[in-house]
């Protein structure tokens, strides 16, 4: 039946108002393989799963960011962009195989239950956390609204273990944190670009200016921000830039993929909503600004850093960013499934491709006073299999970087042998945050401890320019 349907399919298909011929011979081959697997495989196979896997494989072969969404993954994707999910409401990381609470989300069930920063979760219901991946632990803590989950907690500071029963509910994640570091200087951190990010960003800045109206300098922290929604990135850029200047441009095959986004409400304002940026103080347009980035800063955070750098609105400090400079368009294929497809590349206002290159900071800063122990081990876009090129010349493999990565691997192994208390990376925004301290020095015009290990990347950028 499938073979018959494919052999009689029209030789032309309408795609985005353009007629594109279908490769009939290859489609017949696909139908033949499907038929053989269905009849000849050692045991019966699920037809729907075969087709779904074929679609997934086809899309996954393009680049690391194109993806076919089945019902479950489509739901998870939507939750990630809205900043809403059903769970207990904690930001977590992993430590010694256990789940460590970074912070409970204010007002969440975990917050009301009294969970604290640095609490270790040893069990979720009857399942020991040791041996589970972080994603597996997260899945066990999430569930349906109004269902209960029992978390077993070890609190180091009190040297005791106890169980707490928490009722799951819809959580609204906080993607923005902020505080006044010292009189005249503030820090605002974006952990992701979600639907609520711009509103939260404006609210936090209002609080900062209320606390310290005479702000002399601001640090915008985009470290480990994996990106998110494009309109949120355009809005955050527009908060600091003159009106109507270019924030980012895109280019791809489709006419709609060739577009320039500017610092104006029509490029970021959601339909029917007021422009939240109007509530920001005028002083924000001129306050001295430093942007912190690292290898984990990707996509939307690279757009913001690139726009502020090209317009000379901010000094960019840290490490070369991830290099995820491609646009993904999500198209529903039905009520519960969809396709995320790479449709364009991002370009900074000066026309530089972000893809597989990233943003090179104005001042390279190591993650600690001792240097970059872990940064060279982190994967960038250019390290991913089947990654899309920049579209601006061939990539050159850097043997010196590979050598430095091997040295960093040895350092990391040495670091791992140290006691946990001595090797943990300080939390962003604390008084032990080395890069934040350098950012404040930059704002004050004081000496900044620049990196001695990242010279090669700066040289590469100069050659390209």
Short mmCIF file of C-alpha atoms in Angstrom, two decimals:
data_model
loop_
_atom_site.label_atom_id
_atom_site.label_comp_id
_atom_site.label_asym_id
_atom_site.label_seq_id
_atom_site.Cartn_x
_atom_site.Cartn_y
_atom_site.Cartn_z
CA UNK A 1 0.00 0.00 0.00
CA UNK A 2 2.80 2.42 0.97
CA UNK A 3 4.76 1.57 -2.18
CA UNK A 4 1.68 2.21 -4.30
CA UNK A 5 1.02 5.55 -2.64
CA UNK A 6 4.61 6.69 -3.16
CA UNK A 7 4.79 5.63 -6.80
CA UNK A 8 1.60 7.48 -7.66
CA UNK A 9 2.45 10.65 -5.73
CA UNK A 10 2.52 13.81 -7.83
CA UNK A 11 5.87 14.73 -9.38
CA UNK A 12 5.43 18.25 -8.08
CA UNK A 13 4.76 19.44 -4.52
CA UNK A 14 3.90 22.89 -3.33
CA UNK A 15 6.43 24.15 -0.78
CA UNK A 16 6.21 27.73 0.39
CA UNK A 17 4.45 28.82 -2.82
CA UNK A 18 7.22 27.28 -4.98
CA UNK A 19 6.97 24.13 -7.09
CA UNK A 20 9.72 21.66 -6.23
CA UNK A 21 10.15 18.31 -8.02
CA UNK A 22 10.14 15.23 -5.76
CA UNK A 23 12.92 12.62 -6.23
CA UNK A 24 10.53 9.80 -7.24
CA UNK A 25 13.18 7.08 -7.65
CA UNK A 26 14.57 7.64 -4.15
CA UNK A 27 11.07 7.66 -2.66
CA UNK A 28 10.36 4.31 -4.34
CA UNK A 29 13.58 3.00 -2.78
CA UNK A 30 12.46 4.22 0.64
CA UNK A 31 9.14 2.42 0.17
CA UNK A 32 10.98 -0.76 -0.86
CA UNK A 33 13.18 -0.68 2.27
CA UNK A 34 10.12 -0.05 4.44
CA UNK A 35 8.42 -3.08 2.90
CA UNK A 36 11.46 -5.35 3.38
CA UNK A 37 11.90 -4.33 7.03
CA UNK A 38 8.18 -4.88 7.63
CA UNK A 39 8.14 -8.39 6.13
CA UNK A 40 11.70 -9.72 6.54
CA UNK A 41 12.94 -8.43 9.91
CA UNK A 42 13.53 -11.05 12.62
CA UNK A 43 10.51 -9.90 14.63
CA UNK A 44 7.46 -7.71 13.95
CA UNK A 45 8.10 -3.97 13.93
CA UNK A 46 5.76 -1.08 14.66
CA UNK A 47 4.94 0.68 11.37
CA UNK A 48 4.36 4.08 12.99
CA UNK A 49 7.66 3.86 14.87
CA UNK A 50 9.50 2.97 11.64
CA UNK A 51 8.12 6.02 9.87
CA UNK A 52 8.76 8.29 12.87
CA UNK A 53 12.35 7.04 13.14
CA UNK A 54 12.84 7.57 9.40
CA UNK A 55 11.68 11.19 9.71
CA UNK A 56 13.84 11.73 12.81
CA UNK A 57 16.91 10.30 11.05
CA UNK A 58 16.38 12.43 7.96
CA UNK A 59 16.11 15.65 9.98
CA UNK A 60 18.94 14.75 12.39
CA UNK A 61 21.30 14.20 9.44
CA UNK A 62 21.11 17.91 8.55
CA UNK A 63 22.74 19.61 11.57
CA UNK A 64 22.74 19.27 15.38
CA UNK A 65 19.81 21.66 15.90
CA UNK A 66 17.21 20.45 13.41
CA UNK A 67 14.82 18.04 15.12
CA UNK A 68 11.57 16.13 14.64
CA UNK A 69 9.28 16.48 17.68
CA UNK A 70 7.06 13.59 18.67
CA UNK A 71 4.23 14.21 21.14
CA UNK A 72 6.43 14.02 24.25
CA UNK A 73 9.39 16.07 22.97
CA UNK A 74 7.07 18.73 21.50
CA UNK A 75 5.47 19.21 24.93
CA UNK A 76 8.91 19.49 26.60
CA UNK A 77 10.08 22.00 23.96
CA UNK A 78 7.04 24.22 24.55
CA UNK A 79 7.65 24.11 28.30
CA UNK A 80 11.27 25.20 27.76
CA UNK A 81 10.37 28.32 25.78
CA UNK A 82 7.45 29.42 27.96
CA UNK A 83 9.45 29.00 31.17
CA UNK A 84 6.57 26.97 32.64
CA UNK A 85 6.49 23.33 33.69
CA UNK A 86 4.93 21.13 36.35
CA UNK A 87 7.34 20.16 39.11
CA UNK A 88 8.65 21.13 42.55
CA UNK A 89 10.46 24.36 41.62
CA UNK A 90 14.20 24.07 42.19
CA UNK A 91 17.29 24.95 40.18
CA UNK A 92 19.66 22.01 40.44
CA UNK A 93 23.10 20.75 39.51
CA UNK A 94 25.00 17.52 40.13
CA UNK A 95 27.63 16.93 42.81
CA UNK A 96 29.29 13.58 43.59
CA UNK A 97 26.51 11.72 41.78
CA UNK A 98 23.79 13.42 43.83
CA UNK A 99 21.41 16.24 42.91
CA UNK A 100 22.41 19.52 44.55
CA UNK A 101 19.94 22.37 45.05
CA UNK A 102 21.38 25.57 43.55
CA UNK A 103 18.34 27.53 44.71
CA UNK A 104 14.62 26.98 45.20
CA UNK A 105 12.49 29.13 42.89
CA UNK A 106 10.81 31.83 44.97
CA UNK A 107 7.19 30.97 45.80
CA UNK A 108 7.47 27.39 44.48
CA UNK A 109 6.40 24.23 46.40
CA UNK A 110 10.09 23.48 47.17
CA UNK A 111 10.56 27.04 48.48
CA UNK A 112 7.49 26.71 50.74
CA UNK A 113 8.69 23.28 51.91
CA UNK A 114 11.90 24.87 53.20
CA UNK A 115 14.48 23.45 50.77
CA UNK A 116 17.72 25.42 50.86
CA UNK A 117 20.71 26.15 48.62
CA UNK A 118 23.32 23.32 48.87
CA UNK A 119 20.77 20.72 50.04
CA UNK A 120 21.56 17.33 48.46
CA UNK A 121 18.70 15.18 47.11
CA UNK A 122 19.57 11.52 47.70
CA UNK A 123 16.25 9.90 46.70
CA UNK A 124 13.20 10.77 44.61
CA UNK A 125 10.33 8.69 46.01
CA UNK A 126 11.91 5.23 46.39
CA UNK A 127 14.57 5.72 43.68
CA UNK A 128 18.15 6.50 44.74
CA UNK A 129 19.55 9.45 42.81
CA UNK A 130 23.10 8.07 42.77
CA UNK A 131 23.70 6.69 39.29
CA UNK A 132 20.92 8.67 37.61
CA UNK A 133 21.71 11.35 35.06
CA UNK A 134 20.55 14.88 35.88
CA UNK A 135 17.84 14.63 33.19
CA UNK A 136 16.55 11.37 34.64
CA UNK A 137 16.37 12.91 38.11
CA UNK A 138 14.50 15.93 36.70
CA UNK A 139 11.96 13.68 34.93
CA UNK A 140 11.25 11.84 38.18
CA UNK A 141 10.62 15.11 40.01
CA UNK A 142 8.30 16.41 37.31
CA UNK A 143 4.79 15.04 36.80
CA UNK A 144 1.14 15.96 36.74
CA UNK A 145 -0.27 18.91 38.76
CA UNK A 146 -1.41 18.13 42.32
CA UNK A 147 0.50 14.82 42.50
CA UNK A 148 2.94 14.24 45.35
CA UNK A 149 6.65 13.39 45.30
CA UNK A 150 8.82 12.48 48.29
CA UNK A 151 12.36 13.92 48.25
CA UNK A 152 14.99 12.61 50.66
CA UNK A 153 17.31 15.47 51.59
CA UNK A 154 20.78 15.49 53.14
CA UNK A 155 21.56 18.90 54.66
CA UNK A 156 25.33 19.12 55.14
CA UNK A 157 25.35 22.12 57.44
CA UNK A 158 23.07 20.29 59.91
CA UNK A 159 24.52 16.82 59.20
CA UNK A 160 21.08 15.24 58.94
CA UNK A 161 18.90 13.41 56.43
CA UNK A 162 15.14 13.93 56.24
CA UNK A 163 12.25 13.35 53.84
CA UNK A 164 9.87 16.02 52.60
CA UNK A 165 6.63 15.48 50.69
CA UNK A 166 5.99 18.10 48.01
CA UNK A 167 2.88 18.58 45.87
CA UNK A 168 3.77 19.33 42.26
CA UNK A 169 2.32 22.41 40.58
CA UNK A 170 2.93 24.59 37.54
CA UNK A 171 6.22 26.42 38.00
CA UNK A 172 7.12 29.74 36.42
CA UNK A 173 10.89 29.77 36.18
CA UNK A 174 12.89 32.90 36.94
CA UNK A 175 15.30 33.52 34.07
CA UNK A 176 16.54 36.83 35.52
CA UNK A 177 18.49 37.51 38.72
CA UNK A 178 19.84 40.87 39.84
CA UNK A 179 21.40 42.66 42.78
CA UNK A 180 23.42 45.74 43.70
CA UNK A 181 27.01 44.52 44.17
CA UNK A 182 28.14 47.69 45.92
CA UNK A 183 26.95 51.30 45.90
CA UNK A 184 26.80 52.47 42.28
CA UNK A 185 27.38 49.05 40.67
CA UNK A 186 24.84 46.33 39.89
CA UNK A 187 24.72 42.85 38.35
CA UNK A 188 21.88 41.39 36.29
CA UNK A 189 21.99 37.81 35.05
CA UNK A 190 19.95 36.19 32.28
CA UNK A 191 20.00 32.38 32.41
CA UNK A 192 17.74 31.92 29.36
CA UNK A 193 15.62 33.94 26.92
CA UNK A 194 12.02 32.90 27.58
CA UNK A 195 8.57 34.45 27.08
CA UNK A 196 8.72 36.12 30.50
CA UNK A 197 12.38 37.19 30.37
CA UNK A 198 11.83 40.76 29.12
CA UNK A 199 9.15 41.51 31.74
CA UNK A 200 11.33 40.01 34.49
CA UNK A 201 14.37 41.95 33.20
CA UNK A 202 12.48 45.27 33.34
CA UNK A 203 11.08 44.51 36.80
CA UNK A 204 14.55 43.66 38.19
CA UNK A 205 16.08 46.82 36.74
CA UNK A 206 13.27 48.91 38.22
CA UNK A 207 14.13 47.38 41.62
CA UNK A 208 17.85 48.14 41.12
CA UNK A 209 17.23 51.80 40.20
CA UNK A 210 14.83 52.17 43.11
CA UNK A 211 17.54 50.85 45.44
CA UNK A 212 20.36 52.85 43.80
CA UNK A 213 19.15 55.71 41.53
CA UNK A 214 22.72 56.90 40.91
CA UNK A 215 23.92 53.74 39.17
CA UNK A 216 27.46 54.21 37.79
CA UNK A 217 27.90 50.85 36.08
CA UNK A 218 26.04 47.65 35.22
CA UNK A 219 27.22 44.07 34.53
CA UNK A 220 24.98 42.06 32.16
CA UNK A 221 25.82 38.41 32.84
CA UNK A 222 25.14 36.03 29.92
CA UNK A 223 27.49 33.24 31.00
CA UNK A 224 26.09 29.74 30.37
CA UNK A 225 22.96 31.28 28.82
CA UNK A 226 22.02 28.78 26.06
CA UNK A 227 19.73 31.23 24.29
CA UNK A 228 16.02 30.94 23.59
CA UNK A 229 13.56 33.29 21.94
CA UNK A 230 14.79 35.75 19.30
CA UNK A 231 12.32 38.52 20.14
CA UNK A 232 13.53 38.48 23.76
CA UNK A 233 17.14 38.90 22.58
CA UNK A 234 16.15 41.83 20.35
CA UNK A 235 14.29 43.45 23.26
CA UNK A 236 17.21 43.10 25.71
CA UNK A 237 19.54 44.61 23.09
CA UNK A 238 17.08 47.44 22.44
CA UNK A 239 17.02 48.28 26.15
CA UNK A 240 20.62 49.52 25.85
CA UNK A 241 20.87 50.66 22.22
CA UNK A 242 19.66 53.79 20.36
CA UNK A 243 16.30 53.31 18.67
CA UNK A 244 16.16 51.73 15.21
CA UNK A 245 19.80 50.59 14.99
CA UNK A 246 20.36 47.05 13.67
CA UNK A 247 20.45 44.33 16.31
CA UNK A 248 20.87 41.24 14.12
CA UNK A 249 20.17 40.09 10.57
CA UNK A 250 19.34 36.65 9.17
CA UNK A 251 19.86 35.06 5.77
CA UNK A 252 18.62 31.76 4.34
CA UNK A 253 16.90 30.23 1.30
CA UNK A 254 13.40 31.50 2.01
CA UNK A 255 12.48 35.14 1.39
CA UNK A 256 11.21 35.37 4.97
CA UNK A 257 14.64 34.19 6.20
CA UNK A 258 16.28 37.34 4.82
CA UNK A 259 15.46 39.86 7.51
CA UNK A 260 16.96 42.62 9.64
CA UNK A 261 15.84 43.08 13.25
CA UNK A 262 16.15 46.58 14.68
CA UNK A 263 15.96 48.12 18.15
CA UNK A 264 12.33 49.14 17.82
CA UNK A 265 9.10 47.82 19.43
CA UNK A 266 7.71 46.31 16.20
CA UNK A 267 10.63 43.86 16.17
CA UNK A 268 10.13 42.50 19.69
CA UNK A 269 6.73 43.53 21.05
CA UNK A 270 4.24 40.69 21.33
CA UNK A 271 0.84 41.24 19.76
CA UNK A 272 -1.64 42.90 22.12
CA UNK A 273 1.01 43.56 24.80
CA UNK A 274 2.42 46.89 25.94
CA UNK A 275 6.10 47.64 25.40
CA UNK A 276 7.71 46.82 28.79
CA UNK A 277 10.91 48.72 27.86
CA UNK A 278 9.02 52.03 28.18
CA UNK A 279 9.14 51.58 31.95
CA UNK A 280 12.95 51.57 32.01
CA UNK A 281 14.81 54.71 33.17
CA UNK A 282 16.37 56.78 30.38
CA UNK A 283 19.74 56.50 32.17
CA UNK A 284 19.97 52.84 31.11
CA UNK A 285 20.80 53.93 27.55
CA UNK A 286 24.06 55.51 28.70
CA UNK A 287 25.08 53.73 31.90
CA UNK A 288 28.56 52.13 31.50
CA UNK A 289 28.00 48.48 30.64
CA UNK A 290 30.06 45.28 30.75
CA UNK A 291 28.76 41.99 29.31
CA UNK A 292 30.12 38.71 30.69
CA UNK A 293 30.15 35.71 28.31
CA UNK A 294 31.76 32.27 28.19
CA UNK A 295 31.76 29.06 26.15
CA UNK A 296 28.23 28.32 27.36
CA UNK A 297 26.81 31.59 25.99
CA UNK A 298 24.93 30.62 22.84
CA UNK A 299 22.38 31.76 20.27
CA UNK A 300 20.24 34.60 21.70
CA UNK A 301 22.93 35.56 24.21
CA UNK A 302 25.46 35.78 21.34
CA UNK A 303 23.05 38.05 19.44
CA UNK A 304 22.89 40.44 22.40
CA UNK A 305 26.67 40.38 22.98
CA UNK A 306 27.37 40.86 19.24
CA UNK A 307 24.96 43.79 18.92
CA UNK A 308 26.29 45.59 21.99
CA UNK A 309 29.89 44.96 20.87
CA UNK A 310 29.42 46.12 17.27
CA UNK A 311 27.67 49.33 18.37
CA UNK A 312 30.43 49.88 20.97
CA UNK A 313 27.75 50.10 23.66
CA UNK A 314 29.46 47.64 26.03
CA UNK A 315 32.79 46.00 26.75
CA UNK A 316 32.52 42.23 26.31
CA UNK A 317 34.55 40.24 28.88
CA UNK A 318 35.13 36.51 29.32
CA UNK A 319 35.76 33.69 26.83
CA UNK A 320 34.84 33.13 23.19
CA UNK A 321 31.19 32.13 23.00
CA UNK A 322 29.63 28.88 21.79
CA UNK A 323 29.04 29.87 18.16
CA UNK A 324 25.41 28.81 17.70
CA UNK A 325 24.53 31.33 15.01
CA UNK A 326 21.73 29.54 13.18
CA UNK A 327 17.97 30.16 13.15
CA UNK A 328 15.54 27.34 13.89
CA UNK A 329 11.93 27.65 12.77
CA UNK A 330 9.36 25.44 14.48
CA UNK A 331 6.49 24.29 12.28
CA UNK A 332 3.61 22.18 13.65
CA UNK A 333 2.94 18.98 11.71
CA UNK A 334 -0.26 18.29 13.62
CA UNK A 335 -1.77 19.00 17.05
CA UNK A 336 1.00 17.14 18.93
CA UNK A 337 4.02 16.92 16.61
CA UNK A 338 6.29 19.40 14.93
CA UNK A 339 9.50 20.07 13.04
CA UNK A 340 12.34 22.32 14.20
CA UNK A 341 14.35 23.16 11.09
CA UNK A 342 17.44 25.33 10.62
CA UNK A 343 16.35 28.01 8.14
CA UNK A 344 18.96 30.81 8.33
CA UNK A 345 22.21 32.08 9.82
CA UNK A 346 22.58 35.00 12.24
CA UNK A 347 24.84 37.98 11.45
CA UNK A 348 25.95 40.76 13.82
CA UNK A 349 25.25 44.40 12.82
CA UNK A 350 28.69 44.63 11.15
CA UNK A 351 27.88 41.55 9.03
CA UNK A 352 29.95 38.90 10.86
CA UNK A 353 28.51 35.39 10.96
CA UNK A 354 28.08 34.03 14.48
CA UNK A 355 27.75 30.43 13.29
CA UNK A 356 30.62 28.12 14.36
CA UNK A 357 32.65 31.23 15.32
CA UNK A 358 30.89 32.91 18.22
CA UNK A 359 31.65 36.29 19.73
CA UNK A 360 35.26 37.03 20.69
CA UNK A 361 35.36 39.25 23.82
CA UNK A 362 37.10 42.62 23.87
CA UNK A 363 38.93 41.44 26.99
CA UNK A 364 39.65 37.75 27.55
CA UNK A 365 39.16 36.77 31.20
CA UNK A 366 39.80 33.32 32.70
CA UNK A 367 37.12 31.71 34.86
CA UNK A 368 39.36 31.90 37.93
CA UNK A 369 42.58 33.56 39.05
CA UNK A 370 44.34 30.23 38.44
CA UNK A 371 43.21 30.16 34.79
CA UNK A 372 40.69 28.27 32.72
CA UNK A 373 40.64 24.75 34.11
CA UNK A 374 37.43 23.59 32.49
CA UNK A 375 36.58 26.00 29.66
CA UNK A 376 38.68 24.31 26.97
CA UNK A 377 36.93 21.03 27.75
CA UNK A 378 33.52 22.49 27.04
CA UNK A 379 32.05 21.71 23.64
CA UNK A 380 31.45 24.54 21.19
CA UNK A 381 29.34 24.57 18.04
CA UNK A 382 32.43 23.93 15.88
CA UNK A 383 33.07 20.72 17.85
CA UNK A 384 29.63 19.26 17.06
CA UNK A 385 29.27 16.59 14.42
CA UNK A 386 27.58 17.81 11.21
CA UNK A 387 27.62 21.43 12.37
CA UNK A 388 26.71 24.12 9.86
CA UNK A 389 29.63 26.24 8.64
CA UNK A 390 29.80 30.00 9.07
CA UNK A 391 29.22 30.66 5.37
CA UNK A 392 32.19 33.08 5.48
CA UNK A 393 35.18 30.99 4.43
CA UNK A 394 36.44 27.53 5.30
CA UNK A 395 37.08 26.56 8.91
CA UNK A 396 40.68 26.02 9.93
CA UNK A 397 41.46 23.32 12.46
CA UNK A 398 43.64 24.71 15.22
CA UNK A 399 46.20 22.13 16.45
CA UNK A 400 47.34 24.50 19.20
CA UNK A 401 43.80 24.49 20.64
CA UNK A 402 43.80 20.69 20.63
CA UNK A 403 47.09 20.70 22.54
CA UNK A 404 45.71 23.19 25.09
CA UNK A 405 42.58 21.04 25.43
CA UNK A 406 44.71 17.99 26.26
CA UNK A 407 46.59 20.00 28.90
CA UNK A 408 43.26 21.22 30.31
CA UNK A 409 42.02 17.63 30.49
CA UNK A 410 45.03 16.69 32.64
CA UNK A 411 44.45 19.72 34.89
CA UNK A 412 40.79 18.76 35.26
CA UNK A 413 41.77 15.24 36.31
CA UNK A 414 44.10 16.69 38.95
CA UNK A 415 41.32 19.02 40.09
CA UNK A 416 38.89 16.11 40.40
CA UNK A 417 41.22 14.42 42.92
CA UNK A 418 40.95 17.39 45.28
CA UNK A 419 38.35 17.51 48.08
CA UNK A 420 34.96 18.75 46.85
CA UNK A 421 35.12 21.91 48.97
CA UNK A 422 38.35 22.94 47.24
CA UNK A 423 37.34 22.28 43.62
CA UNK A 424 33.78 23.53 43.26
CA UNK A 425 33.33 26.44 40.87
CA UNK A 426 31.95 29.52 42.69
CA UNK A 427 28.33 30.38 41.97
CA UNK A 428 27.83 33.30 39.57
CA UNK A 429 27.13 36.58 41.34
CA UNK A 430 28.87 35.73 44.62
CA UNK A 431 31.82 37.54 46.20
CA UNK A 432 34.04 34.66 44.96
CA UNK A 433 33.04 35.17 41.32
CA UNK A 434 36.41 36.08 39.76
CA UNK A 435 35.04 37.20 36.39
CA UNK A 436 32.41 39.42 37.99
CA UNK A 437 35.13 41.05 40.09
CA UNK A 438 37.08 41.82 36.88
CA UNK A 439 33.93 43.24 35.29
CA UNK A 440 33.51 45.64 38.23
CA UNK A 441 37.20 46.62 37.88
CA UNK A 442 36.58 47.34 34.18
CA UNK A 443 33.66 49.62 35.05
CA UNK A 444 35.73 51.46 37.65
CA UNK A 445 38.70 51.89 35.32
CA UNK A 446 40.89 49.69 37.50
CA UNK A 447 43.40 47.08 36.22
CA UNK A 448 41.79 43.88 34.93
CA UNK A 449 43.55 40.48 35.15
CA UNK A 450 43.40 39.38 31.53
CA UNK A 451 43.78 35.78 30.38
CA UNK A 452 47.18 34.36 29.56
CA UNK A 453 45.72 31.14 28.13
CA UNK A 454 43.33 32.51 25.49
CA UNK A 455 45.76 34.51 23.34
CA UNK A 456 45.41 32.12 20.37
CA UNK A 457 41.71 32.84 19.94
CA UNK A 458 42.32 36.59 19.92
CA UNK A 459 44.99 36.17 17.20
CA UNK A 460 42.58 34.10 15.08
CA UNK A 461 39.94 36.79 15.29
CA UNK A 462 42.42 39.48 14.18
CA UNK A 463 43.40 37.40 11.16
CA UNK A 464 39.76 37.05 10.09
CA UNK A 465 39.13 40.75 10.44
#
